[in-house]
Structure formats: structure tokens, C-alpha cells
Amino acid sequence: MCLFFVTFLVENKLLTLVWDFKRNLISLLSLFYGLMIKIRSCKFFVTEMICNEVNFYQVPVYKMGQMFLYDWVNSHTSVEDFNLFNLDDIDAAFERVQQVKYSQMILLKGDNGLQITPLPAGHMIGGAIWRITKMGDEEIVYAVDFNHRKERHLNGCTFEGIGRPNLLITDSFNALYNQPRRKQRDEQLVTRLLGTVRDGGDVMIVIDTAGRVLEIAHLLDQLWHNAEAGLMTYNLVMLSHVASSVVEFAKSQVEWMSDKVLKSFEVGRYNPFQFRHVQLCHTHIDLMRVRSPKVVLVSGLDMESGFSRELFLEWCSDIKNSVIVTGRSGDRTLGARLIRMAEQAAENPNGAINRNLTLEVKRRIRLEGIELENYRAKKRAEEREATRIRLEASRRNARLEQADSSDDSDDDAVMIVPATNSGILNGKMTNSKHNITSSFSASETNSTTGLKFHSFLVLHIN
């Protein structure tokens, strides 16, 4: 019996370890809320969700986890030929989810005696610390991505009912990070925002899709509503492929938030995510319609794909603009490189800092001439191959059905000798057909238009 928790660490070290386990040993797959911050192999994640028997998530994780993956897939398909999986695969994966509540004791199937209980972890809405027990004797606590401090919209984590477990599993992602006080952090943010927009520049705040973005959007909406802050004359934008869905889901998850938020909602019907100043944008064209100076909450914390990377490439050449990265990602990502660059500048303010970056840029462009013809020929060949596979599967299924029918006929033949006439022999045949579903499928492809994907290098970004 193996409990399998998905937490892809930097450089996929944990992924390599888990991959050595046999698939039939995996009995539980549990997703933690900040998956898109650390996950580097979404194909593995979606495949395991589809193949696994049971997946347990809190209600907000179920909804916001889909938003994370939708945004991630759309970020890739908008600039490259991404075919590892699609939105339908994500939906199929989440259909196998069993939604649970905090402190709900879950008994796993089988005679192993394993029980799991999710407890509030803080940090992100729906995040959980998992308590794992066996027959009431052994206890394991899995605590990753938790925060013991209260947040603007969340309570801190709780270790209710946990004494000294036999094993405590946690992460060290921010072990060396000295978190400043909230007041100091907010003052630094407001100072940077005001300094940039008053000089005529735009601010890009890099954030995740459906996790910490809720807290920062709530904070900025309150700042914009405060006339003394002097920000009401500037535009505040949330940019992602699923911005509207994230906000709507957040409005309906008040019961999962802090006691203060819940009390405000019950007494005054105040919903913290009924934004008054945040404009929701879903495409780059939507963003271009918003007048500058503006502050943009943009999804894609690692800045390896999506709007965060596109906007950085567009805005980085203007010294008036600012980029604020709100979280850490993998060491080799653009977001991590910018953080290291800022740390070096802070440690050595008078020294020379290498500000040149070499980046790969992907764009969709229309095919023309011989490239378009080659693309169409390739698609026609793929369609023929898909048709051949379907025909072979149909023939194979027909042969299997015929063979099963023949076997059943032989097995079910009954010889009857009537008592009144033993010289007559009657045979009774019973046919049994089994429906066999082909494991092959193919999708139709429209090859009237073509797209190709170019990669090139951009040098000397200031």
C-alpha cells in the first residue's frame, strides 16, 4: 500500500523518486493547492489523475486546480504546438475527484486500515495539512505549503488533534527566507506602485493563476478604494485566461476563508472578492484597451510561458516600467533569474550587475507557400494514419466478437434426449455477444490553414 502525494520539487527530484514506484501500488493521489508553482511535468500529473482510482481534494482545490491547469495549457497552446494533453483531458482527470471538507475522516478502501484527515494549512484557499493514521497507532503528518500566520482572507494553519507523529513530512522551499512583517511588506509595495505610475510607467505584478492572486487582488482593491493612497486615477487589471472564473469561484468560497471574512459576510453581506476597481482581462488585446499608467496582476509565476513572459518581453525595454515578482519558482526559470538579479543589486548597490538576458521567444505565425503545402500534406498523412488505425481496430473488434460468439456457442450447446423418443436428438444453441470498446481514438483535423512556430533569441534586454 502506497500513499502518493504530488509535490514536484525543483529539478523534478521528487518526481524521479516517485516514478520508480509501480503503478499498481498507487492507491491515493492527493493534490496540493500550489501545484502550478512547482509542477514541471503536467502530463504525468494529468495521466495519474485519470488512471488513479480515487483523488481527494478540498472543494476550492477542485475548482481552482482546474483554473490553474486551464490557464497553463492555454498559455502554451497560444504560442506553440502543445499536444501533451488538452482541456478535455483535464476535465476527464477531475471527474475522478472526491471532494472533501476539513477535519473529515476518510477511510481508504481495502483492509489496510489507513485513514486520512485534511486540516487547514493556510497559505492558499483550500490548502490542507494531511494527517495519515493506520489503525489508530501510527501517525504521519504531511505538511507542505502551509502558513501558521493569519492572512488577509485566510486563517493560519492548524495542528488540531496532532501530538507527536511518527513521521512529519514538510518542505524547505522557503526555509532560508525571512518573511517581513505584513505592514512593512505592504508599504514597500505601495511605494513601488506609486513611484512607477506617477512617473508614467506601468507595473507588472507576477502572480499565480488562482492562489495568492486572491490576497493581492483583495489588498490592491482596498488600496484603490482608499482616496488617501492616491491610486484611484490609475487602472488596476487582473490578466489571465481564466480571470473571470477565478473571481467568481472565489466569491462562492467564503466559508473556506478566515473568521473575519466570514463574519463580515454574514453580518453585512460583504464579499471581499466583489471587486470595485479590478478590471478583468483575458487577452492581450483586452489589456491594450486599458489606458496607461496601469498596474497589472499577470498569471505565470515562473514567467516561462503565458502572459507574464509576453508582457515582460514587451515592457522590459522601457526603464519607466517595473516588474514585481511575488513568489519563488524553479531555479532555471525566468522568474528565478530576475529574483537573483534583484538580490545581487541589493547586496551590491554600487557594483556592476549583469542585466543581459538571453531568452527563447515563441510566436504563432501563418504559413505560406511551400511551408503551408508541407503542413497540409503532413496533416493529410496523419488523417490517413488515424483512419487506418480506426479501421484496424474495428476489424479486430469484429473478429473478437465473432470468436467470443463461436466459443460461447460451443460451450453452451446442450444435448437433449426426449423420454418419449430417444431416437431424436435436439440441439439448443445460445449465442452470447460481448461489446468490446476500442482503445484507439482519433480526432478530426482541419488542414485548411496552417501555423508554424518560430524560436529565436532576444539579446541584451535591459
GROMACS .gro file of C-alpha atoms in nm:
model
  462
    1MET     CA    1   0.000   0.000   0.000
    2CYS     CA    2   0.148   0.333  -0.104
    3LEU     CA    3   0.025   0.685  -0.036
    4PHE     CA    4   0.129   0.905  -0.327
    5PHE     CA    5   0.131   1.280  -0.270
    6VAL     CA    6   0.209   1.506  -0.565
    7THR     CA    7   0.462   1.775  -0.480
    8PHE     CA    8   0.703   1.830  -0.766
    9LEU     CA    9   1.011   1.997  -0.627
   10VAL     CA   10   1.276   2.193  -0.812
   11GLU     CA   11   1.451   1.993  -1.084
   12ASN     CA   12   1.193   1.713  -1.052
   13LYS     CA   13   1.388   1.532  -0.780
   14LEU     CA   14   1.075   1.404  -0.609
   15LEU     CA   15   0.920   1.314  -0.942
   16THR     CA   16   1.218   1.090  -1.023
   17LEU     CA   17   1.181   0.914  -0.687
   18VAL     CA   18   0.808   0.855  -0.723
   19TRP     CA   19   0.836   0.737  -1.083
   20ASP     CA   20   1.020   0.425  -0.963
   21PHE     CA   21   0.706   0.304  -0.782
   22LYS     CA   22   0.488   0.053  -0.962
   23ARG     CA   23   0.162   0.197  -1.083
   24ASN     CA   24  -0.047  -0.072  -0.915
   25LEU     CA   25   0.086   0.031  -0.575
   26ILE     CA   26  -0.054   0.380  -0.601
   27SER     CA   27  -0.385   0.389  -0.416
   28LEU     CA   28  -0.430   0.759  -0.347
   29LEU     CA   29  -0.341   1.076  -0.531
   30SER     CA   30  -0.380   1.398  -0.340
   31LEU     CA   31  -0.318   1.736  -0.498
   32PHE     CA   32  -0.193   2.033  -0.305
   33TYR     CA   33  -0.314   2.374  -0.398
   34GLY     CA   34   0.005   2.534  -0.521
   35LEU     CA   35   0.069   2.270  -0.784
   36MET     CA   36   0.144   2.512  -1.066
   37ILE     CA   37   0.417   2.683  -0.865
   38LYS     CA   38   0.630   2.370  -0.852
   39ILE     CA   39   0.487   2.127  -1.102
   40ARG     CA   40   0.714   2.067  -1.401
   41SER     CA   41   0.551   1.759  -1.552
   42CYS     CA   42   0.180   1.823  -1.600
   43LYS     CA   43   0.146   1.529  -1.839
   44PHE     CA   44   0.245   1.295  -1.557
   45PHE     CA   45   0.004   1.468  -1.322
   46VAL     CA   46  -0.298   1.452  -1.555
   47THR     CA   47  -0.221   1.092  -1.655
   48GLU     CA   48  -0.202   0.980  -1.292
   49MET     CA   49  -0.528   1.155  -1.211
   50ILE     CA   50  -0.706   0.975  -1.496
   51CYS     CA   51  -0.559   0.634  -1.412
   52ASN     CA   52  -0.584   0.657  -1.036
   53GLU     CA   53  -0.884   0.511  -0.859
   54VAL     CA   54  -0.961   0.791  -0.613
   55ASN     CA   55  -0.840   1.150  -0.582
   56PHE     CA   56  -0.923   1.361  -0.276
   57TYR     CA   57  -0.938   1.742  -0.290
   58GLN     CA   58  -1.098   2.015  -0.089
   59VAL     CA   59  -1.375   2.197  -0.278
   60PRO     CA   60  -1.167   2.511  -0.352
   61VAL     CA   61  -0.877   2.296  -0.471
   62TYR     CA   62  -1.108   2.112  -0.708
   63LYS     CA   63  -1.227   2.436  -0.867
   64MET     CA   64  -0.909   2.643  -0.855
   65GLY     CA   65  -0.693   2.347  -0.956
   66GLN     CA   66  -0.883   2.331  -1.282
   67MET     CA   67  -0.823   2.702  -1.333
   68PHE     CA   68  -0.450   2.654  -1.280
   69LEU     CA   69  -0.435   2.384  -1.545
   70TYR     CA   70  -0.666   2.560  -1.791
   71ASP     CA   71  -0.451   2.871  -1.777
   72TRP     CA   72  -0.130   2.671  -1.807
   73VAL     CA   73  -0.249   2.482  -2.115
   74ASN     CA   74  -0.384   2.796  -2.283
   75SER     CA   75  -0.054   2.972  -2.217
   76HIS     CA   76   0.130   2.704  -2.413
   77THR     CA   77  -0.119   2.648  -2.695
   78SER     CA   78  -0.125   3.020  -2.772
   79VAL     CA   79   0.240   3.020  -2.879
   80GLU     CA   80   0.339   2.662  -2.964
   81ASP     CA   81   0.219   2.324  -3.087
   82PHE     CA   82   0.133   2.184  -2.745
   83ASN     CA   83  -0.020   1.836  -2.764
   84LEU     CA   84   0.073   1.661  -2.438
   85PHE     CA   85  -0.288   1.693  -2.324
   86ASN     CA   86  -0.581   1.928  -2.373
   87LEU     CA   87  -0.867   2.079  -2.176
   88ASP     CA   88  -1.080   1.767  -2.224
   89ASP     CA   89  -0.807   1.557  -2.060
   90ILE     CA   90  -0.812   1.793  -1.761
   91ASP     CA   91  -1.190   1.759  -1.732
   92ALA     CA   92  -1.160   1.380  -1.750
   93ALA     CA   93  -0.897   1.387  -1.476
   94PHE     CA   94  -1.109   1.598  -1.242
   95GLU     CA   95  -1.413   1.377  -1.293
   96ARG     CA   96  -1.237   1.122  -1.070
   97VAL     CA   97  -1.215   1.365  -0.782
   98GLN     CA   98  -1.387   1.311  -0.449
   99GLN     CA   99  -1.439   1.645  -0.278
  100VAL     CA  100  -1.383   1.654   0.098
  101LYS     CA  101  -1.404   1.903   0.384
  102TYR     CA  102  -1.164   1.997   0.661
  103SER     CA  103  -1.148   1.752   0.954
  104GLN     CA  104  -1.339   1.492   0.751
  105MET     CA  105  -1.202   1.146   0.828
  106ILE     CA  106  -1.163   0.939   0.512
  107LEU     CA  107  -1.123   0.562   0.530
  108LEU     CA  108  -0.937   0.428   0.228
  109LYS     CA  109  -1.073   0.124   0.051
  110GLY     CA  110  -0.928  -0.214   0.135
  111ASP     CA  111  -0.829  -0.386   0.457
  112ASN     CA  112  -0.519  -0.175   0.522
  113GLY     CA  113  -0.683   0.039   0.792
  114LEU     CA  114  -0.549   0.367   0.654
  115GLN     CA  115  -0.734   0.688   0.735
  116ILE     CA  116  -0.659   1.040   0.613
  117THR     CA  117  -0.785   1.371   0.750
  118PRO     CA  118  -0.731   1.714   0.589
  119LEU     CA  119  -0.665   2.008   0.821
  120PRO     CA  120  -0.643   2.379   0.728
  121ALA     CA  121  -0.297   2.478   0.606
  122GLY     CA  122  -0.344   2.850   0.545
  123HIS     CA  123  -0.132   3.000   0.266
  124MET     CA  124  -0.393   2.932  -0.007
  125ILE     CA  125  -0.766   2.878  -0.005
  126GLY     CA  126  -0.840   2.509   0.036
  127GLY     CA  127  -0.481   2.419   0.121
  128ALA     CA  128  -0.451   2.123   0.357
  129ILE     CA  129  -0.221   1.951   0.600
  130TRP     CA  130  -0.285   1.578   0.578
  131ARG     CA  131  -0.298   1.357   0.885
  132ILE     CA  132  -0.250   0.989   0.797
  133THR     CA  133  -0.317   0.718   1.053
  134LYS     CA  134  -0.324   0.339   1.048
  135MET     CA  135  -0.543   0.151   1.293
  136GLY     CA  136  -0.510   0.441   1.537
  137ASP     CA  137  -0.148   0.351   1.612
  138GLU     CA  138   0.091   0.502   1.359
  139GLU     CA  139   0.052   0.864   1.254
  140ILE     CA  140   0.209   1.053   0.963
  141VAL     CA  141   0.165   1.429   0.909
  142TYR     CA  142   0.220   1.564   0.559
  143ALA     CA  143   0.258   1.943   0.586
  144VAL     CA  144   0.369   2.120   0.268
  145ASP     CA  145   0.292   2.479   0.166
  146PHE     CA  146   0.143   2.589   0.496
  147ASN     CA  147   0.150   2.917   0.688
  148HIS     CA  148   0.097   2.947   1.061
  149ARG     CA  149   0.021   3.320   1.034
  150LYS     CA  150  -0.317   3.466   0.954
  151GLU     CA  151  -0.358   3.616   0.609
  152ARG     CA  152  -0.596   3.883   0.489
  153HIS     CA  153  -0.854   3.629   0.380
  154LEU     CA  154  -0.739   3.305   0.547
  155ASN     CA  155  -0.681   3.168   0.893
  156GLY     CA  156  -0.344   3.023   0.978
  157CYS     CA  157  -0.276   2.651   0.971
  158THR     CA  158  -0.397   2.427   1.250
  159PHE     CA  159  -0.245   2.114   1.401
  160GLU     CA  160  -0.560   2.033   1.593
  161GLY     CA  161  -0.551   1.690   1.748
  162ILE     CA  162  -0.192   1.623   1.640
  163GLY     CA  163   0.057   1.531   1.908
  164ARG     CA  164   0.395   1.386   1.820
  165PRO     CA  165   0.353   1.198   1.492
  166ASN     CA  166   0.571   0.903   1.398
  167LEU     CA  167   0.674   1.091   1.086
  168LEU     CA  168   0.647   1.457   0.984
  169ILE     CA  169   0.694   1.538   0.616
  170THR     CA  170   0.742   1.902   0.521
  171ASP     CA  171   0.927   2.111   0.266
  172SER     CA  172   1.216   2.355   0.288
  173PHE     CA  173   1.121   2.573  -0.007
  174ASN     CA  174   1.134   2.896   0.196
  175ALA     CA  175   1.344   2.773   0.488
  176LEU     CA  176   1.604   3.049   0.444
  177TYR     CA  177   1.353   3.322   0.366
  178ASN     CA  178   1.299   3.579   0.641
  179GLN     CA  179   0.945   3.699   0.592
  180PRO     CA  180   0.897   4.070   0.673
  181ARG     CA  181   0.601   4.196   0.868
  182ARG     CA  182   0.284   4.244   0.668
  183LYS     CA  183   0.273   4.620   0.730
  184GLN     CA  184   0.630   4.666   0.609
  185ARG     CA  185   0.566   4.449   0.305
  186ASP     CA  186   0.251   4.641   0.211
  187GLU     CA  187   0.428   4.976   0.248
  188GLN     CA  188   0.707   4.865   0.016
  189LEU     CA  189   0.453   4.751  -0.241
  190VAL     CA  190   0.254   5.076  -0.233
  191THR     CA  191   0.571   5.285  -0.252
  192ARG     CA  192   0.688   5.099  -0.561
  193LEU     CA  193   0.348   5.124  -0.727
  194LEU     CA  194   0.312   5.496  -0.666
  195GLY     CA  195   0.666   5.572  -0.775
  196THR     CA  196   0.621   5.391  -1.105
  197VAL     CA  197   0.274   5.508  -1.211
  198ARG     CA  198   0.342   5.870  -1.115
  199ASP     CA  199   0.643   5.865  -1.348
  200GLY     CA  200   0.420   5.742  -1.631
  201GLY     CA  201   0.527   5.378  -1.618
  202ASP     CA  202   0.333   5.052  -1.596
  203VAL     CA  203   0.369   4.792  -1.320
  204MET     CA  204   0.358   4.418  -1.383
  205ILE     CA  205   0.292   4.211  -1.069
  206VAL     CA  206   0.375   3.849  -1.146
  207ILE     CA  207   0.146   3.616  -0.954
  208ASP     CA  208  -0.009   3.270  -0.980
  209THR     CA  209  -0.339   3.195  -1.153
  210ALA     CA  210  -0.581   3.118  -0.872
  211GLY     CA  211  -0.394   3.108  -0.541
  212ARG     CA  212  -0.207   3.401  -0.392
  213VAL     CA  213  -0.356   3.628  -0.656
  214LEU     CA  214  -0.673   3.644  -0.446
  215GLU     CA  215  -0.496   3.800  -0.148
  216ILE     CA  216  -0.303   4.055  -0.354
  217ALA     CA  217  -0.606   4.149  -0.564
  218HIS     CA  218  -0.804   4.199  -0.242
  219LEU     CA  219  -0.526   4.417  -0.097
  220LEU     CA  220  -0.492   4.633  -0.408
  221ASP     CA  221  -0.867   4.675  -0.446
  222GLN     CA  222  -0.877   4.814  -0.091
  223LEU     CA  223  -0.584   5.046  -0.164
  224TRP     CA  224  -0.754   5.176  -0.477
  225HIS     CA  225  -1.070   5.241  -0.275
  226ASN     CA  226  -0.874   5.450  -0.023
  227ALA     CA  227  -0.866   5.806  -0.155
  228GLU     CA  228  -0.563   5.892   0.061
  229ALA     CA  229  -0.349   5.638  -0.124
  230GLY     CA  230  -0.374   5.840  -0.445
  231LEU     CA  231  -0.418   5.540  -0.673
  232MET     CA  232  -0.777   5.583  -0.792
  233THR     CA  233  -0.669   5.774  -1.104
  234TYR     CA  234  -0.474   5.472  -1.232
  235ASN     CA  235  -0.606   5.145  -1.372
  236LEU     CA  236  -0.585   4.811  -1.192
  237VAL     CA  237  -0.606   4.495  -1.406
  238MET     CA  238  -0.608   4.118  -1.349
  239LEU     CA  239  -0.482   3.938  -1.660
  240SER     CA  240  -0.517   3.563  -1.716
  241HIS     CA  241  -0.707   3.327  -1.943
  242VAL     CA  242  -0.945   3.241  -1.658
  243ALA     CA  243  -0.960   3.566  -1.459
  244SER     CA  244  -1.341   3.591  -1.453
  245SER     CA  245  -1.385   3.227  -1.348
  246VAL     CA  246  -1.129   3.261  -1.068
  247VAL     CA  247  -1.305   3.566  -0.922
  248GLU     CA  248  -1.649   3.405  -0.949
  249PHE     CA  249  -1.529   3.087  -0.778
  250ALA     CA  250  -1.365   3.293  -0.503
  251LYS     CA  251  -1.694   3.472  -0.433
  252SER     CA  252  -1.863   3.139  -0.364
  253GLN     CA  253  -1.592   3.007  -0.128
  254VAL     CA  254  -1.637   3.246   0.165
  255GLU     CA  255  -1.694   2.960   0.411
  256TRP     CA  256  -1.337   2.843   0.346
  257MET     CA  257  -1.185   3.179   0.440
  258SER     CA  258  -1.093   3.347   0.767
  259ASP     CA  259  -1.331   3.401   1.056
  260LYS     CA  260  -1.315   3.777   0.997
  261VAL     CA  261  -1.419   3.745   0.633
  262LEU     CA  262  -1.695   3.500   0.719
  263LYS     CA  263  -1.834   3.728   0.991
  264SER     CA  264  -1.829   4.031   0.759
  265PHE     CA  265  -2.021   3.833   0.500
  266GLU     CA  266  -2.279   3.705   0.748
  267VAL     CA  267  -2.340   4.045   0.911
  268GLY     CA  268  -2.305   4.295   0.629
  269ARG     CA  269  -2.317   4.063   0.323
  270TYR     CA  270  -1.973   4.195   0.234
  271ASN     CA  271  -1.783   3.971  -0.007
  272PRO     CA  272  -1.410   4.058  -0.025
  273PHE     CA  273  -1.393   3.945  -0.388
  274GLN     CA  274  -1.671   4.170  -0.511
  275PHE     CA  275  -1.402   4.392  -0.660
  276ARG     CA  276  -1.480   4.757  -0.725
  277HIS     CA  277  -1.163   4.863  -0.904
  278VAL     CA  278  -1.012   4.547  -1.055
  279GLN     CA  279  -1.067   4.514  -1.430
  280LEU     CA  280  -1.061   4.158  -1.563
  281CYS     CA  281  -0.877   4.093  -1.891
  282HIS     CA  282  -0.839   3.762  -2.073
  283THR     CA  283  -0.634   3.851  -2.382
  284HIS     CA  284  -0.352   4.083  -2.474
  285ILE     CA  285  -0.597   4.283  -2.686
  286ASP     CA  286  -0.816   4.341  -2.378
  287LEU     CA  287  -0.514   4.472  -2.191
  288MET     CA  288  -0.417   4.709  -2.472
  289ARG     CA  289  -0.758   4.876  -2.445
  290VAL     CA  290  -0.682   4.977  -2.084
  291ARG     CA  291  -0.525   5.320  -2.056
  292SER     CA  292  -0.177   5.356  -1.907
  293PRO     CA  293  -0.038   5.404  -1.646
  294LYS     CA  294  -0.174   5.079  -1.509
  295VAL     CA  295  -0.095   4.804  -1.262
  296VAL     CA  296  -0.140   4.453  -1.400
  297LEU     CA  297  -0.170   4.132  -1.197
  298VAL     CA  298  -0.048   3.879  -1.453
  299SER     CA  299  -0.050   3.499  -1.423
  300GLY     CA  300   0.255   3.280  -1.475
  301LEU     CA  301   0.480   3.289  -1.170
  302ASP     CA  302   0.775   3.117  -1.336
  303MET     CA  303   0.749   3.351  -1.640
  304GLU     CA  304   0.833   3.063  -1.872
  305SER     CA  305   0.511   3.091  -2.070
  306GLY     CA  306   0.188   3.284  -2.088
  307PHE     CA  307   0.105   3.648  -2.032
  308SER     CA  308   0.381   3.711  -1.777
  309ARG     CA  309   0.653   3.624  -2.027
  310GLU     CA  310   0.485   3.810  -2.314
  311LEU     CA  311   0.432   4.122  -2.107
  312PHE     CA  312   0.788   4.115  -1.975
  313LEU     CA  313   0.930   4.100  -2.327
  314GLU     CA  314   0.711   4.392  -2.426
  315TRP     CA  315   0.771   4.615  -2.125
  316CYS     CA  316   1.129   4.541  -2.021
  317SER     CA  317   1.283   4.782  -2.271
  318ASP     CA  318   1.119   5.084  -2.102
  319ILE     CA  319   1.305   5.196  -1.792
  320LYS     CA  320   0.988   5.357  -1.653
  321ASN     CA  321   0.817   5.021  -1.609
  322SER     CA  322   0.852   4.795  -1.304
  323VAL     CA  323   0.830   4.419  -1.256
  324ILE     CA  324   0.732   4.280  -0.914
  325VAL     CA  325   0.768   3.903  -0.865
  326THR     CA  326   0.559   3.783  -0.571
  327GLY     CA  327   0.688   3.427  -0.530
  328ARG     CA  328   0.969   3.187  -0.600
  329SER     CA  329   0.983   2.928  -0.876
  330GLY     CA  330   1.232   2.679  -1.021
  331ASP     CA  331   1.598   2.781  -1.034
  332ARG     CA  332   1.620   2.783  -1.412
  333THR     CA  333   1.307   2.986  -1.477
  334LEU     CA  334   1.296   3.349  -1.584
  335GLY     CA  335   1.122   3.446  -1.261
  336ALA     CA  336   1.402   3.299  -1.050
  337ARG     CA  337   1.667   3.469  -1.264
  338LEU     CA  338   1.504   3.807  -1.211
  339ILE     CA  339   1.489   3.748  -0.834
  340ARG     CA  340   1.859   3.660  -0.825
  341MET     CA  341   1.937   3.970  -1.028
  342ALA     CA  342   1.743   4.188  -0.781
  343GLU     CA  343   1.915   4.023  -0.483
  344GLN     CA  344   2.257   4.089  -0.635
  345ALA     CA  345   2.166   4.452  -0.692
  346ALA     CA  346   2.052   4.486  -0.330
  347GLU     CA  347   2.370   4.326  -0.194
  348ASN     CA  348   2.599   4.534  -0.414
  349PRO     CA  349   2.422   4.864  -0.486
  350ASN     CA  350   2.733   5.035  -0.621
  351GLY     CA  351   2.866   4.741  -0.820
  352ALA     CA  352   2.810   4.647  -1.181
  353ILE     CA  353   2.529   4.396  -1.230
  354ASN     CA  354   2.496   4.197  -1.550
  355ARG     CA  355   2.144   4.279  -1.668
  356ASN     CA  356   2.162   4.099  -2.002
  357LEU     CA  357   1.934   3.801  -2.054
  358THR     CA  358   1.915   3.554  -2.341
  359LEU     CA  359   1.562   3.427  -2.388
  360GLU     CA  360   1.379   3.197  -2.625
  361VAL     CA  361   1.070   3.361  -2.772
  362LYS     CA  362   0.789   3.164  -2.933
  363ARG     CA  363   0.531   3.310  -3.167
  364ARG     CA  364   0.250   3.182  -3.386
  365ILE     CA  365   0.277   3.293  -3.750
  366ARG     CA  366   0.075   3.195  -4.056
  367LEU     CA  367   0.227   2.950  -4.301
  368GLU     CA  368   0.264   3.046  -4.664
  369GLY     CA  369   0.378   2.884  -4.988
  370ILE     CA  370   0.570   2.559  -4.968
  371GLU     CA  371   0.554   2.554  -4.586
  372LEU     CA  372   0.174   2.562  -4.597
  373GLU     CA  373   0.167   2.282  -4.856
  374ASN     CA  374   0.401   2.070  -4.645
  375TYR     CA  375   0.185   2.132  -4.340
  376ARG     CA  376  -0.130   2.025  -4.524
  377ALA     CA  377   0.044   1.716  -4.660
  378LYS     CA  378   0.154   1.623  -4.309
  379LYS     CA  379  -0.200   1.666  -4.176
  380ARG     CA  380  -0.343   1.453  -4.459
  381ALA     CA  381  -0.092   1.181  -4.377
  382GLU     CA  382  -0.190   1.197  -4.010
  383GLU     CA  383  -0.558   1.172  -4.103
  384ARG     CA  384  -0.492   0.868  -4.322
  385GLU     CA  385  -0.297   0.703  -4.042
  386ALA     CA  386  -0.576   0.777  -3.794
  387THR     CA  387  -0.832   0.631  -4.036
  388ARG     CA  388  -0.618   0.319  -4.082
  389ILE     CA  389  -0.594   0.272  -3.706
  390ARG     CA  390  -0.970   0.307  -3.668
  391LEU     CA  391  -1.035   0.052  -3.943
  392GLU     CA  392  -0.788  -0.195  -3.793
  393ALA     CA  393  -0.947  -0.152  -3.453
  394SER     CA  394  -1.293  -0.211  -3.600
  395ARG     CA  395  -1.181  -0.527  -3.780
  396ARG     CA  396  -1.007  -0.654  -3.468
  397ASN     CA  397  -1.317  -0.592  -3.258
  398ALA     CA  398  -1.534  -0.770  -3.514
  399ARG     CA  399  -1.301  -1.073  -3.509
  400LEU     CA  400  -1.301  -1.079  -3.129
  401GLU     CA  401  -1.679  -1.061  -3.117
  402GLN     CA  402  -1.706  -1.341  -3.371
  403ALA     CA  403  -1.457  -1.554  -3.178
  404ASP     CA  404  -1.642  -1.495  -2.850
  405SER     CA  405  -1.970  -1.580  -3.014
  406SER     CA  406  -1.826  -1.903  -3.152
  407ASP     CA  407  -1.674  -2.001  -2.817
  408ASP     CA  408  -1.997  -1.934  -2.633
  409SER     CA  409  -2.189  -2.141  -2.886
  410ASP     CA  410  -1.960  -2.439  -2.832
  411ASP     CA  411  -1.972  -2.409  -2.455
  412ASP     CA  412  -2.348  -2.363  -2.426
  413ALA     CA  413  -2.458  -2.648  -2.657
  414VAL     CA  414  -2.696  -2.881  -2.467
  415MET     CA  415  -2.785  -3.234  -2.586
  416ILE     CA  416  -3.144  -3.332  -2.501
  417VAL     CA  417  -3.285  -3.685  -2.548
  418PRO     CA  418  -3.663  -3.684  -2.504
  419ALA     CA  419  -3.802  -3.967  -2.292
  420THR     CA  420  -4.076  -4.033  -2.544
  421ASN     CA  421  -3.848  -4.058  -2.842
  422SER     CA  422  -3.490  -4.141  -2.764
  423GLY     CA  423  -3.407  -4.164  -3.130
  424ILE     CA  424  -3.442  -3.789  -3.186
  425LEU     CA  425  -3.158  -3.563  -3.076
  426ASN     CA  426  -3.228  -3.190  -3.032
  427GLY     CA  427  -2.957  -2.925  -3.003
  428LYS     CA  428  -3.002  -2.592  -2.830
  429MET     CA  429  -2.755  -2.316  -2.912
  430THR     CA  430  -2.708  -1.999  -2.705
  431ASN     CA  431  -2.515  -1.707  -2.851
  432SER     CA  432  -2.354  -1.450  -2.625
  433LYS     CA  433  -2.204  -1.136  -2.764
  434HIS     CA  434  -1.967  -0.911  -2.577
  435ASN     CA  435  -1.924  -0.544  -2.661
  436ILE     CA  436  -1.558  -0.458  -2.695
  437THR     CA  437  -1.463  -0.092  -2.692
  438SER     CA  438  -1.162   0.002  -2.896
  439SER     CA  439  -0.875   0.162  -2.710
  440PHE     CA  440  -0.787   0.370  -3.011
  441SER     CA  441  -0.941   0.705  -3.094
  442ALA     CA  442  -0.867   0.980  -3.339
  443SER     CA  443  -0.979   1.337  -3.382
  444GLU     CA  444  -1.063   1.522  -3.699
  445THR     CA  445  -0.810   1.774  -3.816
  446ASN     CA  446  -0.879   2.084  -4.019
  447SER     CA  447  -0.587   2.145  -4.250
  448THR     CA  448  -0.720   2.440  -4.449
  449THR     CA  449  -0.499   2.680  -4.259
  450GLY     CA  450  -0.162   2.626  -4.105
  451LEU     CA  451   0.055   2.768  -3.834
  452LYS     CA  452   0.420   2.723  -3.768
  453PHE     CA  453   0.622   2.806  -3.463
  454HIS     CA  454   0.943   3.001  -3.473
  455SER     CA  455   1.200   3.029  -3.199
  456PHE     CA  456   1.463   3.297  -3.195
  457LEU     CA  457   1.689   3.464  -2.945
  458VAL     CA  458   1.649   3.809  -2.798
  459LEU     CA  459   1.974   3.955  -2.671
  460HIS     CA  460   2.060   4.244  -2.441
  461ILE     CA  461   1.738   4.302  -2.253
  462ASN     CA  462   1.778   4.595  -2.017
   0.00000   0.00000   0.00000
